[in-house]
Amino acid sequence: MEEKVIKAIQDDYPDDFAYCYGCGRMNDDGHHFRTGWHGDRTITIYTPLPEHTALPGFVYGGIMASLIDCHGTGSAALALHRKNGNEVGDGSEPPRFVTGSLKVDFVKPTPHGTPLQALGTVAEIHPKKWRVNTEVYANGELCARGEVIAVVMPDTFLKK
Amino acid sequence: MEEKVIKAIQDDYPDDFAYCYGCGRMNDDGHHFRTGWHGDRTITIYTPLPEHTALPGFVYGGIMASLIDCHGTGSAALALHRKNGNEVGDGSEPPRFVTGSLKVDFVKPTPHGTPLQALGTVAEIHPKKWRVNTEVYANGELCARGEVIAVVMPDTFLKK
C-alpha cells in the first residue's frame, strides 16, 4: 500500500479553512491529516506521535476518532469535488464539509509506532450530506471502523 | 456550575494506567481530562488550547470526541467503583475501562475560548459493559451529545 498521499484535498482548501487542528495545513500544532483517492476509495495515512498513547504501546482512541473525523470530511469533499467535475490540483476550490456525526467502533487495541491507514467508502445520502465509512488498519490488521456523516458547511460556521 | 473537579477518578488510576493522552496524569503532553461526580451525574471540565480549532473561533471535533471518550471511561470507572463500595480518594484502586464504541452528534458549532463542561449519565448494561450518555456544554449551550460504551479492560491491553 502507498506510504504517502500525493494529491490531498486539504492542500487545496482555501486558507481560512486550513486551520483545522486535525487536517489544516496552516495549523502549526495540528496533525496535518491528508486525504486522497486510492482507487475508488479514499485514504489518509498517519503515524501517531509518541505521546498519543492510551496505555503504553497502544494508540489513544481520541486520535483514532480524530483521524476518522477529518478523513470523513476530506473524503466527502473529494467525492463532491469529483461529482462537480473537478479534481485535486486542478486549481478549483473544493467544497467544504463539517462533521454532523461521528461513530467509532474499536475492533482491537491499535498498536503504537506504526503508520495507520484509514480507508474510506463515500456515499451521497442527500445533496448536502454524505456518509463515509472508514476502516483503520495498522500493520494490515483492522483496528477500528468509523462512520462520519459529513455536511456541507452551513453559514453558522462563517468567520465571526 | 463548579469550575474545577475536586476529586477525579483519574487521580487514583494506577501509574501504568496514567499515560493516556486524553486523561493520564503522567502524560506530560496530554489533555489531562479529570472526571468526578456532580450529583448523580459525572462531570469533566476542559478548556481547549488555542490550536484546537476546527475553523477559527470554533472547537475541533476531534477534541470534542476525545473529551467524550475519556469522560465516558472515567464515568464508567466512577460508577463501578461506587458499586463496589469505594469512592475516589479512599485509597482503593478503581476499575479500568477501555472504549468499545464512541458516538458523537454535533448539535451546533462549539465556541472556542471558553471552558467545556461534559455531563454524563451512566448505566450498567452488562457486568463488564457500561453506557455513558454525555452532553457537552459551552457557555451553558448544548453543543454536542455523545455515547460511549465502556468495557472493563480486557487482558489484550496488558503491557506487552
mmCIF file of C-alpha atoms in Angstrom:
data_model
loop_
_atom_site.group_PDB
_atom_site.id
_atom_site.type_symbol
_atom_site.label_atom_id
_atom_site.label_comp_id
_atom_site.label_asym_id
_atom_site.label_seq_id
_atom_site.Cartn_x
_atom_site.Cartn_y
_atom_site.Cartn_z
ATOM 1 C CA MET A 1 0.000 0.000 0.000
ATOM 2 C CA GLU A 2 1.210 3.514 -0.760
ATOM 3 C CA GLU A 3 3.034 5.238 2.071
ATOM 4 C CA LYS A 4 2.227 8.840 1.280
ATOM 5 C CA VAL A 5 -0.814 10.594 -0.133
ATOM 6 C CA ILE A 6 0.401 12.559 -3.149
ATOM 7 C CA LYS A 7 -2.628 14.681 -4.011
ATOM 8 C CA ALA A 8 -4.575 15.607 -0.891
ATOM 9 C CA ILE A 9 -7.808 17.572 -0.773
ATOM 10 C CA GLN A 10 -6.517 19.518 2.242
ATOM 11 C CA ASP A 11 -3.751 21.005 0.070
ATOM 12 C CA ASP A 12 -6.475 22.775 -1.933
ATOM 13 C CA TYR A 13 -8.656 24.058 0.912
ATOM 14 C CA PRO A 14 -8.877 27.849 0.966
ATOM 15 C CA ASP A 15 -6.648 29.453 3.604
ATOM 16 C CA ASP A 16 -9.464 30.312 6.017
ATOM 17 C CA PHE A 17 -10.433 26.612 6.047
ATOM 18 C CA ALA A 18 -6.845 25.448 6.658
ATOM 19 C CA TYR A 19 -6.556 25.924 10.430
ATOM 20 C CA CYS A 20 -8.221 22.685 11.483
ATOM 21 C CA TYR A 21 -6.271 21.003 14.302
ATOM 22 C CA GLY A 22 -6.788 17.681 12.560
ATOM 23 C CA CYS A 23 -6.151 18.456 8.911
ATOM 24 C CA GLY A 24 -5.322 22.118 8.444
ATOM 25 C CA ARG A 25 -2.036 22.657 6.629
ATOM 26 C CA MET A 26 -1.722 26.088 8.301
ATOM 27 C CA ASN A 27 -2.246 24.857 11.875
ATOM 28 C CA ASP A 28 1.358 24.567 13.066
ATOM 29 C CA ASP A 29 0.467 22.366 16.040
ATOM 30 C CA GLY A 30 -2.052 20.071 14.348
ATOM 31 C CA HIS A 31 -1.968 16.526 12.999
ATOM 32 C CA HIS A 32 -1.854 17.514 9.300
ATOM 33 C CA PHE A 33 -4.013 14.618 8.136
ATOM 34 C CA ARG A 34 -4.014 14.452 4.323
ATOM 35 C CA THR A 35 -6.679 12.620 2.345
ATOM 36 C CA GLY A 36 -6.612 11.499 -1.264
ATOM 37 C CA TRP A 37 -8.098 8.955 -3.651
ATOM 38 C CA HIS A 38 -6.965 5.335 -3.507
ATOM 39 C CA GLY A 39 -8.767 3.734 -6.438
ATOM 40 C CA ASP A 40 -12.469 4.206 -5.717
ATOM 41 C CA ARG A 41 -11.784 4.540 -2.017
ATOM 42 C CA THR A 42 -10.149 7.350 -0.068
ATOM 43 C CA ILE A 43 -7.055 7.108 2.089
ATOM 44 C CA THR A 44 -5.398 9.006 4.937
ATOM 45 C CA ILE A 45 -2.105 7.820 6.421
ATOM 46 C CA TYR A 46 -0.914 8.972 9.828
ATOM 47 C CA THR A 47 1.707 7.870 12.312
ATOM 48 C CA PRO A 48 0.710 8.871 15.870
ATOM 49 C CA LEU A 49 3.221 10.811 17.957
ATOM 50 C CA PRO A 50 4.943 9.166 20.939
ATOM 51 C CA GLU A 51 2.575 10.898 23.377
ATOM 52 C CA HIS A 52 -0.576 9.637 21.583
ATOM 53 C CA THR A 53 -0.927 6.594 23.818
ATOM 54 C CA ALA A 54 -3.937 5.029 25.520
ATOM 55 C CA LEU A 55 -1.950 2.562 27.543
ATOM 56 C CA PRO A 56 1.760 2.284 26.763
ATOM 57 C CA GLY A 57 2.089 0.526 23.412
ATOM 58 C CA PHE A 58 -1.396 1.352 22.130
ATOM 59 C CA VAL A 59 -2.878 4.320 20.279
ATOM 60 C CA TYR A 60 -5.220 6.738 22.080
ATOM 61 C CA GLY A 61 -8.843 6.383 20.950
ATOM 62 C CA GLY A 62 -9.280 10.131 20.571
ATOM 63 C CA ILE A 63 -6.560 10.135 17.908
ATOM 64 C CA MET A 64 -8.369 7.319 16.090
ATOM 65 C CA ALA A 65 -11.584 9.363 16.312
ATOM 66 C CA SER A 66 -9.796 12.483 15.056
ATOM 67 C CA LEU A 67 -8.312 10.575 12.114
ATOM 68 C CA ILE A 68 -11.719 9.142 11.205
ATOM 69 C CA ASP A 69 -13.335 12.570 11.580
ATOM 70 C CA CYS A 70 -11.035 14.504 9.223
ATOM 71 C CA HIS A 71 -10.727 11.535 6.878
ATOM 72 C CA GLY A 72 -14.526 11.646 6.690
ATOM 73 C CA THR A 73 -14.906 15.310 5.863
ATOM 74 C CA GLY A 74 -11.930 15.142 3.482
ATOM 75 C CA SER A 75 -13.396 12.096 1.718
ATOM 76 C CA ALA A 76 -16.757 13.788 1.303
ATOM 77 C CA ALA A 77 -15.022 16.865 -0.123
ATOM 78 C CA LEU A 78 -13.080 14.666 -2.581
ATOM 79 C CA ALA A 79 -16.286 12.955 -3.717
ATOM 80 C CA LEU A 80 -18.384 16.090 -4.168
ATOM 81 C CA HIS A 81 -15.435 17.837 -5.848
ATOM 82 C CA ARG A 82 -15.275 14.974 -8.377
ATOM 83 C CA LYS A 83 -19.045 14.957 -8.817
ATOM 84 C CA ASN A 84 -18.774 18.664 -9.641
ATOM 85 C CA GLY A 85 -16.273 17.813 -12.382
ATOM 86 C CA ASN A 86 -13.127 18.807 -10.511
ATOM 87 C CA GLU A 87 -10.061 17.053 -9.170
ATOM 88 C CA VAL A 88 -7.417 17.876 -6.549
ATOM 89 C CA GLY A 89 -4.728 20.105 -8.007
ATOM 90 C CA ASP A 90 -6.761 21.458 -10.939
ATOM 91 C CA GLY A 91 -6.923 24.941 -9.438
ATOM 92 C CA SER A 92 -10.578 24.805 -8.404
ATOM 93 C CA GLU A 93 -11.668 25.333 -4.821
ATOM 94 C CA PRO A 94 -13.065 22.187 -3.164
ATOM 95 C CA PRO A 95 -16.385 22.155 -1.307
ATOM 96 C CA ARG A 96 -16.190 22.492 2.495
ATOM 97 C CA PHE A 97 -17.692 19.944 4.853
ATOM 98 C CA VAL A 98 -18.186 19.788 8.606
ATOM 99 C CA THR A 99 -18.970 16.749 10.728
ATOM 100 C CA GLY A 100 -22.605 16.107 11.581
ATOM 101 C CA SER A 101 -21.949 12.900 13.480
ATOM 102 C CA LEU A 102 -19.058 10.574 14.148
ATOM 103 C CA LYS A 103 -19.105 6.944 15.232
ATOM 104 C CA VAL A 104 -16.153 4.737 16.032
ATOM 105 C CA ASP A 105 -16.177 1.023 16.859
ATOM 106 C CA PHE A 106 -12.898 -0.069 18.363
ATOM 107 C CA VAL A 107 -12.291 -3.540 16.950
ATOM 108 C CA LYS A 108 -8.994 -4.305 18.653
ATOM 109 C CA PRO A 109 -6.218 -2.464 20.501
ATOM 110 C CA THR A 110 -4.278 -0.373 17.958
ATOM 111 C CA PRO A 111 -0.513 -0.884 18.150
ATOM 112 C CA HIS A 112 1.522 2.289 18.560
ATOM 113 C CA GLY A 113 4.617 3.116 16.494
ATOM 114 C CA THR A 114 3.368 2.119 13.052
ATOM 115 C CA PRO A 115 1.533 4.132 10.368
ATOM 116 C CA LEU A 116 -2.257 3.987 10.484
ATOM 117 C CA GLN A 117 -4.129 3.704 7.209
ATOM 118 C CA ALA A 118 -7.698 4.957 7.073
ATOM 119 C CA LEU A 119 -9.591 3.681 4.033
ATOM 120 C CA GLY A 120 -12.943 5.241 3.232
ATOM 121 C CA THR A 121 -16.015 4.462 1.161
ATOM 122 C CA VAL A 122 -18.122 7.505 0.309
ATOM 123 C CA ALA A 123 -21.831 7.644 -0.477
ATOM 124 C CA GLU A 124 -24.122 10.593 -1.131
ATOM 125 C CA ILE A 125 -27.247 10.369 1.021
ATOM 126 C CA HIS A 126 -28.590 13.883 0.392
ATOM 127 C CA PRO A 127 -27.387 16.763 -1.817
ATOM 128 C CA LYS A 128 -25.712 18.321 1.231
ATOM 129 C CA LYS A 129 -24.966 15.203 3.258
ATOM 130 C CA TRP A 130 -22.508 12.374 2.618
ATOM 131 C CA ARG A 131 -21.784 9.200 4.562
ATOM 132 C CA VAL A 132 -18.199 7.988 4.826
ATOM 133 C CA ASN A 133 -17.490 4.504 6.163
ATOM 134 C CA THR A 134 -13.898 4.068 7.219
ATOM 135 C CA GLU A 135 -11.686 1.188 8.235
ATOM 136 C CA VAL A 136 -8.461 1.924 10.079
ATOM 137 C CA TYR A 137 -5.611 -0.554 9.685
ATOM 138 C CA ALA A 138 -2.281 -0.923 11.490
ATOM 139 C CA ASN A 139 0.213 -3.429 10.110
ATOM 140 C CA GLY A 140 -2.544 -4.672 7.796
ATOM 141 C CA GLU A 141 -4.896 -5.504 10.669
ATOM 142 C CA LEU A 142 -8.286 -3.869 11.081
ATOM 143 C CA CYS A 143 -8.280 -1.938 14.375
ATOM 144 C CA ALA A 144 -11.316 0.358 14.120
ATOM 145 C CA ARG A 145 -14.388 1.051 11.996
ATOM 146 C CA GLY A 146 -15.817 4.524 11.669
ATOM 147 C CA GLU A 147 -18.779 6.306 10.180
ATOM 148 C CA VAL A 148 -18.974 10.017 9.558
ATOM 149 C CA ILE A 149 -21.958 11.951 8.333
ATOM 150 C CA ALA A 150 -20.362 14.940 6.634
ATOM 151 C CA VAL A 151 -22.460 18.007 5.926
ATOM 152 C CA VAL A 152 -21.774 20.851 3.525
ATOM 153 C CA MET A 153 -20.620 23.659 5.789
ATOM 154 C CA PRO A 154 -23.559 25.800 6.936
ATOM 155 C CA ASP A 155 -23.399 29.568 7.265
ATOM 156 C CA THR A 156 -23.209 29.290 11.068
ATOM 157 C CA PHE A 157 -19.528 28.409 10.609
ATOM 158 C CA LEU A 158 -18.675 31.589 8.742
ATOM 159 C CA LYS A 159 -15.979 33.625 10.441
ATOM 160 C CA LYS A 160 -17.379 35.736 13.222
ATOM 161 C CA MET B 1 -21.676 25.268 37.932
ATOM 162 C CA GLU B 2 -18.427 24.244 39.570
ATOM 163 C CA GLU B 3 -15.301 25.280 37.693
ATOM 164 C CA LYS B 4 -12.929 22.541 38.800
ATOM 165 C CA VAL B 5 -13.364 18.862 39.509
ATOM 166 C CA ILE B 6 -12.056 18.307 43.036
ATOM 167 C CA LYS B 7 -11.983 14.514 43.305
ATOM 168 C CA ALA B 8 -11.232 12.936 39.939
ATOM 169 C CA ILE B 9 -11.123 9.218 39.222
ATOM 170 C CA GLN B 10 -8.009 9.744 37.081
ATOM 171 C CA ASP B 11 -6.090 10.887 40.187
ATOM 172 C CA ASP B 12 -6.499 7.346 41.556
ATOM 173 C CA TYR B 13 -5.664 5.316 38.433
ATOM 174 C CA PRO B 14 -2.590 3.116 38.939
ATOM 175 C CA ASP B 15 0.578 4.534 37.386
ATOM 176 C CA ASP B 16 0.650 2.146 34.416
ATOM 177 C CA PHE B 17 -2.864 3.325 33.516
ATOM 178 C CA ALA B 18 -1.940 7.030 33.792
ATOM 179 C CA TYR B 19 -0.310 7.650 30.403
ATOM 180 C CA CYS B 20 -3.470 8.180 28.385
ATOM 181 C CA TYR B 21 -3.104 11.159 26.043
ATOM 182 C CA GLY B 22 -6.620 12.205 26.987
ATOM 183 C CA CYS B 23 -6.755 11.717 30.736
ATOM 184 C CA GLY B 24 -3.448 10.360 32.034
ATOM 185 C CA ARG B 25 -1.972 12.492 34.789
ATOM 186 C CA MET B 26 1.527 11.200 33.875
ATOM 187 C CA ASN B 27 1.301 12.014 30.135
ATOM 188 C CA ASP B 28 3.129 15.351 30.042
ATOM 189 C CA ASP B 29 1.762 16.283 26.608
ATOM 190 C CA GLY B 30 -1.851 15.144 27.086
ATOM 191 C CA HIS B 31 -5.143 16.883 27.788
ATOM 192 C CA HIS B 32 -5.348 15.840 31.476
ATOM 193 C CA PHE B 33 -9.123 15.420 31.454
ATOM 194 C CA ARG B 34 -10.382 14.872 35.023
ATOM 195 C CA THR B 35 -13.765 13.317 35.786
ATOM 196 C CA GLY B 36 -15.712 13.382 39.025
ATOM 197 C CA TRP B 37 -19.229 13.130 40.417
ATOM 198 C CA HIS B 38 -21.649 16.033 40.012
ATOM 199 C CA GLY B 39 -24.693 14.907 41.982
ATOM 200 C CA ASP B 40 -25.857 11.710 40.296
ATOM 201 C CA ARG B 41 -24.167 12.707 37.053
ATOM 202 C CA THR B 42 -20.484 12.890 36.185
ATOM 203 C CA ILE B 43 -18.565 15.922 35.019
ATOM 204 C CA THR B 44 -15.372 16.762 33.138
ATOM 205 C CA ILE B 45 -14.335 20.354 32.513
ATOM 206 C CA TYR B 46 -11.810 21.280 29.841
ATOM 207 C CA THR B 47 -10.734 24.453 28.086
ATOM 208 C CA PRO B 48 -9.338 23.689 24.612
ATOM 209 C CA LEU B 49 -5.915 25.062 23.713
ATOM 210 C CA PRO B 50 -5.580 27.873 21.143
ATOM 211 C CA GLU B 51 -4.566 25.382 18.426
ATOM 212 C CA HIS B 52 -7.636 23.156 18.979
ATOM 213 C CA THR B 53 -9.660 24.875 16.290
ATOM 214 C CA ALA B 54 -11.901 23.497 13.534
ATOM 215 C CA LEU B 55 -12.397 26.806 11.798
ATOM 216 C CA PRO B 56 -11.087 29.885 13.587
ATOM 217 C CA GLY B 57 -13.372 30.561 16.553
ATOM 218 C CA PHE B 58 -14.736 27.011 16.874
ATOM 219 C CA VAL B 59 -13.523 23.895 18.664
ATOM 220 C CA TYR B 60 -12.103 20.959 16.676
ATOM 221 C CA GLY B 61 -14.458 17.963 16.616
ATOM 222 C CA GLY B 62 -11.678 15.533 17.469
ATOM 223 C CA ILE B 63 -11.163 17.334 20.765
ATOM 224 C CA MET B 64 -14.893 17.049 21.492
ATOM 225 C CA ALA B 65 -14.673 13.326 20.672
ATOM 226 C CA SER B 66 -11.608 12.935 22.895
ATOM 227 C CA LEU B 67 -13.343 14.689 25.780
ATOM 228 C CA ILE B 68 -16.421 12.491 25.407
ATOM 229 C CA ASP B 69 -14.250 9.375 25.130
ATOM 230 C CA CYS B 70 -12.247 9.856 28.351
ATOM 231 C CA HIS B 71 -15.246 11.305 30.155
ATOM 232 C CA GLY B 72 -17.026 8.077 29.228
ATOM 233 C CA THR B 73 -14.407 5.652 30.513
ATOM 234 C CA GLY B 74 -13.848 7.807 33.599
ATOM 235 C CA SER B 75 -17.571 7.949 34.318
ATOM 236 C CA ALA B 76 -17.898 4.183 33.997
ATOM 237 C CA ALA B 77 -14.953 3.740 36.365
ATOM 238 C CA LEU B 78 -16.569 6.112 38.872
ATOM 239 C CA ALA B 79 -19.843 4.197 38.719
ATOM 240 C CA LEU B 80 -18.386 0.693 39.052
ATOM 241 C CA HIS B 81 -16.033 1.921 41.784
ATOM 242 C CA ARG B 82 -19.058 3.176 43.744
ATOM 243 C CA LYS B 83 -20.993 -0.018 43.052
ATOM 244 C CA ASN B 84 -18.045 -1.910 44.528
ATOM 245 C CA GLY B 85 -18.380 0.170 47.695
ATOM 246 C CA ASN B 86 -15.499 2.545 47.030
ATOM 247 C CA GLU B 87 -15.086 6.246 46.363
ATOM 248 C CA VAL B 88 -12.378 8.417 44.818
ATOM 249 C CA GLY B 89 -9.664 9.202 47.349
ATOM 250 C CA ASP B 90 -10.376 6.323 49.744
ATOM 251 C CA GLY B 91 -7.121 4.563 48.849
ATOM 252 C CA SER B 92 -8.698 1.784 46.795
ATOM 253 C CA GLU B 93 -7.711 1.190 43.168
ATOM 254 C CA PRO B 94 -10.503 1.998 40.669
ATOM 255 C CA PRO B 95 -11.577 -0.422 37.949
ATOM 256 C CA ARG B 96 -10.076 0.192 34.472
ATOM 257 C CA PHE B 97 -12.206 0.698 31.398
ATOM 258 C CA VAL B 98 -11.473 0.987 27.689
ATOM 259 C CA THR B 99 -13.736 2.322 24.966
ATOM 260 C CA GLY B 100 -15.742 -0.212 22.981
ATOM 261 C CA SER B 101 -17.523 2.381 20.875
ATOM 262 C CA LEU B 102 -17.875 6.136 20.699
ATOM 263 C CA LYS B 103 -20.582 8.211 19.079
ATOM 264 C CA VAL B 104 -20.755 11.983 18.813
ATOM 265 C CA ASP B 105 -23.598 14.084 17.431
ATOM 266 C CA PHE B 106 -22.506 17.639 16.797
ATOM 267 C CA VAL B 107 -25.511 19.752 17.724
ATOM 268 C CA LYS B 108 -24.072 23.171 16.979
ATOM 269 C CA PRO B 109 -20.676 24.782 16.352
ATOM 270 C CA THR B 110 -18.758 24.858 19.652
ATOM 271 C CA PRO B 111 -17.332 28.288 20.501
ATOM 272 C CA HIS B 112 -13.603 28.327 21.240
ATOM 273 C CA GLY B 113 -12.059 30.112 24.220
ATOM 274 C CA THR B 114 -14.482 29.044 26.936
ATOM 275 C CA PRO B 115 -14.484 26.005 29.265
ATOM 276 C CA LEU B 116 -16.390 22.970 28.023
ATOM 277 C CA GLN B 117 -18.470 21.027 30.503
ATOM 278 C CA ALA B 118 -19.184 17.381 29.781
ATOM 279 C CA LEU B 119 -22.036 15.985 31.876
ATOM 280 C CA GLY B 120 -22.587 12.243 31.904
ATOM 281 C CA THR B 121 -25.310 9.781 32.820
ATOM 282 C CA VAL B 122 -24.051 6.268 33.498
ATOM 283 C CA ALA B 123 -25.935 2.977 33.176
ATOM 284 C CA GLU B 124 -24.770 -0.608 33.599
ATOM 285 C CA ILE B 125 -25.826 -2.710 30.613
ATOM 286 C CA HIS B 126 -23.732 -5.821 31.383
ATOM 287 C CA PRO B 127 -21.430 -6.744 34.303
ATOM 288 C CA LYS B 128 -18.436 -5.679 32.192
ATOM 289 C CA LYS B 129 -20.064 -3.053 29.980
ATOM 290 C CA TRP B 130 -21.434 0.398 30.848
ATOM 291 C CA ARG B 131 -23.137 3.025 28.719
ATOM 292 C CA VAL B 132 -22.348 6.691 29.311
ATOM 293 C CA ASN B 133 -24.500 9.362 27.678
ATOM 294 C CA THR B 134 -22.838 12.746 27.678
ATOM 295 C CA GLU B 135 -23.863 16.284 26.894
ATOM 296 C CA VAL B 136 -21.169 18.878 26.233
ATOM 297 C CA TYR B 137 -21.972 22.486 27.037
ATOM 298 C CA ALA B 138 -20.162 25.735 26.252
ATOM 299 C CA ASN B 139 -21.461 28.920 27.868
ATOM 300 C CA GLY B 140 -24.494 26.926 29.036
ATOM 301 C CA GLU B 141 -25.452 25.889 25.493
ATOM 302 C CA LEU B 142 -25.599 22.274 24.381
ATOM 303 C CA CYS B 143 -23.027 21.788 21.594
ATOM 304 C CA ALA B 144 -22.647 18.015 21.323
ATOM 305 C CA ARG B 145 -24.150 14.751 22.528
ATOM 306 C CA GLY B 146 -22.054 11.649 22.982
ATOM 307 C CA GLU B 147 -22.452 7.992 23.817
ATOM 308 C CA VAL B 148 -19.636 5.744 24.957
ATOM 309 C CA ILE B 149 -19.832 2.029 25.548
ATOM 310 C CA ALA B 150 -17.102 1.470 28.112
ATOM 311 C CA VAL B 151 -15.778 -2.030 28.670
ATOM 312 C CA VAL B 152 -13.795 -3.369 31.614
ATOM 313 C CA MET B 153 -10.251 -3.565 30.275
ATOM 314 C CA PRO B 154 -9.554 -6.939 28.668
ATOM 315 C CA ASP B 155 -6.260 -8.808 29.045
ATOM 316 C CA THR B 156 -5.275 -7.873 25.473
ATOM 317 C CA PHE B 157 -4.392 -4.438 26.831
ATOM 318 C CA LEU B 158 -1.906 -5.742 29.380
ATOM 319 C CA LYS B 159 1.579 -4.347 28.938
ATOM 320 C CA LYS B 160 3.481 -6.176 26.253
#
